Coordinates of N, CA, C and O in Angstrom, one line a residue:
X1 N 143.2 -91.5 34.5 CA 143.4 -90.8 33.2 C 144.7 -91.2 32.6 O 145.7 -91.2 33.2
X2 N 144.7 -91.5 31.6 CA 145.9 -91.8 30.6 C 146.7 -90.4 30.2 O 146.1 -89.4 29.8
X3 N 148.2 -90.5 30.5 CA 148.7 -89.4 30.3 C 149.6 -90.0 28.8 O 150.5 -90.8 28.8
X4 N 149.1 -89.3 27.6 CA 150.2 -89.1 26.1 C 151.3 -87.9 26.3 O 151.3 -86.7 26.7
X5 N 152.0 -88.6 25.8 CA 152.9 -87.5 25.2 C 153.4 -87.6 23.9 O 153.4 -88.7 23.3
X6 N 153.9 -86.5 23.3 CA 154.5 -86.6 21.9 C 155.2 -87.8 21.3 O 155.9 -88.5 22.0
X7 N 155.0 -88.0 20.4 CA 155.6 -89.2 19.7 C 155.0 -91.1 20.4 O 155.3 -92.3 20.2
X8 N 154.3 -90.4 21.1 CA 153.6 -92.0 21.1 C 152.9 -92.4 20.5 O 152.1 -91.8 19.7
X9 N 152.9 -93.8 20.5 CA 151.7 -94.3 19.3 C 150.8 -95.2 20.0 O 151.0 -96.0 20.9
X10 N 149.5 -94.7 19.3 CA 148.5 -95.0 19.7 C 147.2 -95.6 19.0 O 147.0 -95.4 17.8
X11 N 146.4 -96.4 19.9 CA 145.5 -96.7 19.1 C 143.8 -96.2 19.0 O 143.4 -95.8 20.1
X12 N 143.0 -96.3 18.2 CA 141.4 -95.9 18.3 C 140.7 -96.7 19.2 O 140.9 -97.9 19.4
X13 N 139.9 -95.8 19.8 CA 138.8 -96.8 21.0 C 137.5 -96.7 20.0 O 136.6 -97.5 20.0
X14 N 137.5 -95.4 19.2 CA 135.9 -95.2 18.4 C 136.6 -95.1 16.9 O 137.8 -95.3 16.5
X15 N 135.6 -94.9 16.3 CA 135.6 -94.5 14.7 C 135.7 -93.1 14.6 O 134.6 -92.6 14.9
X16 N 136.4 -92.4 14.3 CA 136.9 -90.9 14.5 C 137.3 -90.3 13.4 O 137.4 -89.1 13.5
X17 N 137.6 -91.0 12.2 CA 137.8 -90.3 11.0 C 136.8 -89.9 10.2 O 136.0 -90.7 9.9
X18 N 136.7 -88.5 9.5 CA 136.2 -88.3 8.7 C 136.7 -89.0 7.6 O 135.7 -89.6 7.0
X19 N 137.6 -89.2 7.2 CA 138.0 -89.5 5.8 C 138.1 -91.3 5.5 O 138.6 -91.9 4.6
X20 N 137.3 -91.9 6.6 CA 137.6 -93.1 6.7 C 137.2 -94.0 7.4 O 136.4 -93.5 8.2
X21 N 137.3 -95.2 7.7 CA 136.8 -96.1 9.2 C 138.5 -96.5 9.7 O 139.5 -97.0 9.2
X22 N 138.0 -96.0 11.1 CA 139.4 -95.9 11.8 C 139.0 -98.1 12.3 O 137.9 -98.7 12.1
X23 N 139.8 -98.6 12.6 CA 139.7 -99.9 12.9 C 140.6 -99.9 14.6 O 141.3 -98.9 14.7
X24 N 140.5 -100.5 15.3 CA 141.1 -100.7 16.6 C 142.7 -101.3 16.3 O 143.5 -101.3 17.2
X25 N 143.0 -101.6 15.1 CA 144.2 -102.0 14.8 C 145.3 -101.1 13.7 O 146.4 -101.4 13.2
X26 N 144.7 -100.1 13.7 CA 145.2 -98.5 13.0 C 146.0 -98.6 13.9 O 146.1 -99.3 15.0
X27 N 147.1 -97.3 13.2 CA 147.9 -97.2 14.6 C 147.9 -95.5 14.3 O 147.5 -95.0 13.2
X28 N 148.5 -94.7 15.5 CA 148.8 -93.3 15.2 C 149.8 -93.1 15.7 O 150.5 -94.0 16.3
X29 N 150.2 -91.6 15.4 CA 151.2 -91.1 16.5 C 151.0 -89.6 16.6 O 150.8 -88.8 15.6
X30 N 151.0 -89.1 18.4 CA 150.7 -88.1 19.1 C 151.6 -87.4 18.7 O 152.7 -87.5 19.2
X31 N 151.0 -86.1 17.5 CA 152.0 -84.9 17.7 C 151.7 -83.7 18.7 O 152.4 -82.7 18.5
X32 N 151.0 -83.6 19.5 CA 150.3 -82.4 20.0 C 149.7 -83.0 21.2 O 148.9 -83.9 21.2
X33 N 150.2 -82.4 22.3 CA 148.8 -82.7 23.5 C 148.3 -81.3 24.1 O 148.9 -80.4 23.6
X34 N 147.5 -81.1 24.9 CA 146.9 -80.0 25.4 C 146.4 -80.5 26.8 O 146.0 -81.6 26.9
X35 N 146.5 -79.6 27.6 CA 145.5 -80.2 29.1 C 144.8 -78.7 29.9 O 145.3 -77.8 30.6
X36 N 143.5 -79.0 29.5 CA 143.2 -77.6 30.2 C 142.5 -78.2 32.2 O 141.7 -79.0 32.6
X37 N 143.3 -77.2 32.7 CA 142.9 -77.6 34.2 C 141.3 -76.7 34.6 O 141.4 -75.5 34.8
X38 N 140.4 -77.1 34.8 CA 139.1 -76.8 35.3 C 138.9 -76.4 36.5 O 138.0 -75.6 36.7
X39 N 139.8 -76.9 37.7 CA 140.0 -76.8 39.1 C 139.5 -77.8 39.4 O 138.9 -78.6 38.6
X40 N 139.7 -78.0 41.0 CA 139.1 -78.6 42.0 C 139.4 -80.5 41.6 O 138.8 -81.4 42.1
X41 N 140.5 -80.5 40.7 CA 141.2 -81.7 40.3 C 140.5 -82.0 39.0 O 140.7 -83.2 38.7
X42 N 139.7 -81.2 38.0 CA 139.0 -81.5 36.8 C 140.1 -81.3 36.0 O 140.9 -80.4 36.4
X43 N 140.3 -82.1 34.9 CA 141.3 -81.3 33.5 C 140.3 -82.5 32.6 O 139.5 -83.3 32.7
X44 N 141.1 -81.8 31.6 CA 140.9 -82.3 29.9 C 141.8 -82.3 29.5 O 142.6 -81.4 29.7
X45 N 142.3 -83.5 28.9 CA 143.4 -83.4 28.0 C 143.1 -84.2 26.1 O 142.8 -85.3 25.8
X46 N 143.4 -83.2 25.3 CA 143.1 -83.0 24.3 C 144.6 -83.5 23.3 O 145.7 -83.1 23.7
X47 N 144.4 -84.3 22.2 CA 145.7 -84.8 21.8 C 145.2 -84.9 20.3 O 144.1 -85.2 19.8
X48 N 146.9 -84.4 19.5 CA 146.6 -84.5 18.2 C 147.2 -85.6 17.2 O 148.4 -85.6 17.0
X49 N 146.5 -86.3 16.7 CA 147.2 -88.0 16.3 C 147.3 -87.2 15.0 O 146.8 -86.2 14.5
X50 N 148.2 -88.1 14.7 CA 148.9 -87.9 12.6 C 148.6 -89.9 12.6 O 149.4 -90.7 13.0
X51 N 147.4 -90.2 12.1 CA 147.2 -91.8 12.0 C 148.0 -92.1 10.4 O 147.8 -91.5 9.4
X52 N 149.0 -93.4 10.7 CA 149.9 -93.4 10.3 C 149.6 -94.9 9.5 O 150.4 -95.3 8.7
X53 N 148.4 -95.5 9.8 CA 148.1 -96.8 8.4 C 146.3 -96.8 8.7 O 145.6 -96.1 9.4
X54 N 146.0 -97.8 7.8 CA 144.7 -97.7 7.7 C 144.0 -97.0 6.6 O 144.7 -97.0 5.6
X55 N 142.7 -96.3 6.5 CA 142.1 -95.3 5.5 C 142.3 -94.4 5.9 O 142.1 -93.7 4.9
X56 N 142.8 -93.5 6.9 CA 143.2 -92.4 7.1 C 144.3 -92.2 7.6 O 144.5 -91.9 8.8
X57 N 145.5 -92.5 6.6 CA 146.9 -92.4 6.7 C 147.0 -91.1 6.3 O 146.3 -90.8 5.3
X58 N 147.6 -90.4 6.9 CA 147.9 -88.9 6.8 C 147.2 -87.8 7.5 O 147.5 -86.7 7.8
X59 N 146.0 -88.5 7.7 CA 145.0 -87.0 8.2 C 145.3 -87.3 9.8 O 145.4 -88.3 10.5
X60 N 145.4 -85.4 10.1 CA 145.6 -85.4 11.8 C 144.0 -85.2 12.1 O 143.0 -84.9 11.4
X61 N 144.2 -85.7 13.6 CA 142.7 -86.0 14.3 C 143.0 -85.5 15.6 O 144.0 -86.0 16.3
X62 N 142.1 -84.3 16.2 CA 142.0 -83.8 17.4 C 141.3 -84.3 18.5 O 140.1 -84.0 18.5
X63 N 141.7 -85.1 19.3 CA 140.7 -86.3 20.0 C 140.9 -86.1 21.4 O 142.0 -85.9 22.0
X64 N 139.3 -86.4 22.3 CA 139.9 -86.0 23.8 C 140.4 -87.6 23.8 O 140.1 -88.5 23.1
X65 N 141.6 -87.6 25.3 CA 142.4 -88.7 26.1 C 141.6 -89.9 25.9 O 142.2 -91.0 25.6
X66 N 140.0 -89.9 26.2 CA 139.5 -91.3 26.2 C 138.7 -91.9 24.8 O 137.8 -92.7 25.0
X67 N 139.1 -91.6 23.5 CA 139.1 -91.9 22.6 C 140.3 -92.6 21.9 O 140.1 -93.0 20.8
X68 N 141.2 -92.7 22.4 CA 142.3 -93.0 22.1 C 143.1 -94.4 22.9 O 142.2 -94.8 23.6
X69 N 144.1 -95.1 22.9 CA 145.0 -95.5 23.9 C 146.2 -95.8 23.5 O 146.7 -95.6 22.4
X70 N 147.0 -96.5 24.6 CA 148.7 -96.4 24.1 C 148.4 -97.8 23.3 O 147.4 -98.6 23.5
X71 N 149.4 -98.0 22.4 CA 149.3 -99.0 21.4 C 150.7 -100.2 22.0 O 151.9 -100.0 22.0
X72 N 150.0 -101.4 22.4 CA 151.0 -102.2 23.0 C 152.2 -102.8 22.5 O 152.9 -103.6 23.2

């Protein structure tokens, strides 16, 4: 599992914008993460992008960990 943290930038694995087509070459950056632990070694980690070019420059997007990745 990919661990984000704040202020990283990241990129789209899917198309995730309402307001737009996210492209694999968008970029974002993580203001928010979340990780809920389930037990028995289960978690979720939930993260909030502010996508920063592309058609949805400006709108934040609440996305689980494997929708996302670190941007190289």
């Amino acid at each position: 599992m990919s661990t984000f943290k704040k202020n990283d930038l990241v990129r789209p694995t899917a198309v995730i914008c309402n307001h737009g087509v996210l492209a694999s070459h968008d970029l974002g950056q993580v203001l928010k993460t979340s990780t809920l632990d389930y037990g028995q070694g289960r978690t979720l980690q939930k993260v909030q992008v502010l996508w920063l070019t592309g058609d949805c420059v400006g709108v934040t997007s609440i996305l689980n960990y494997h929708e996302i990745k670190h941007a190289s």
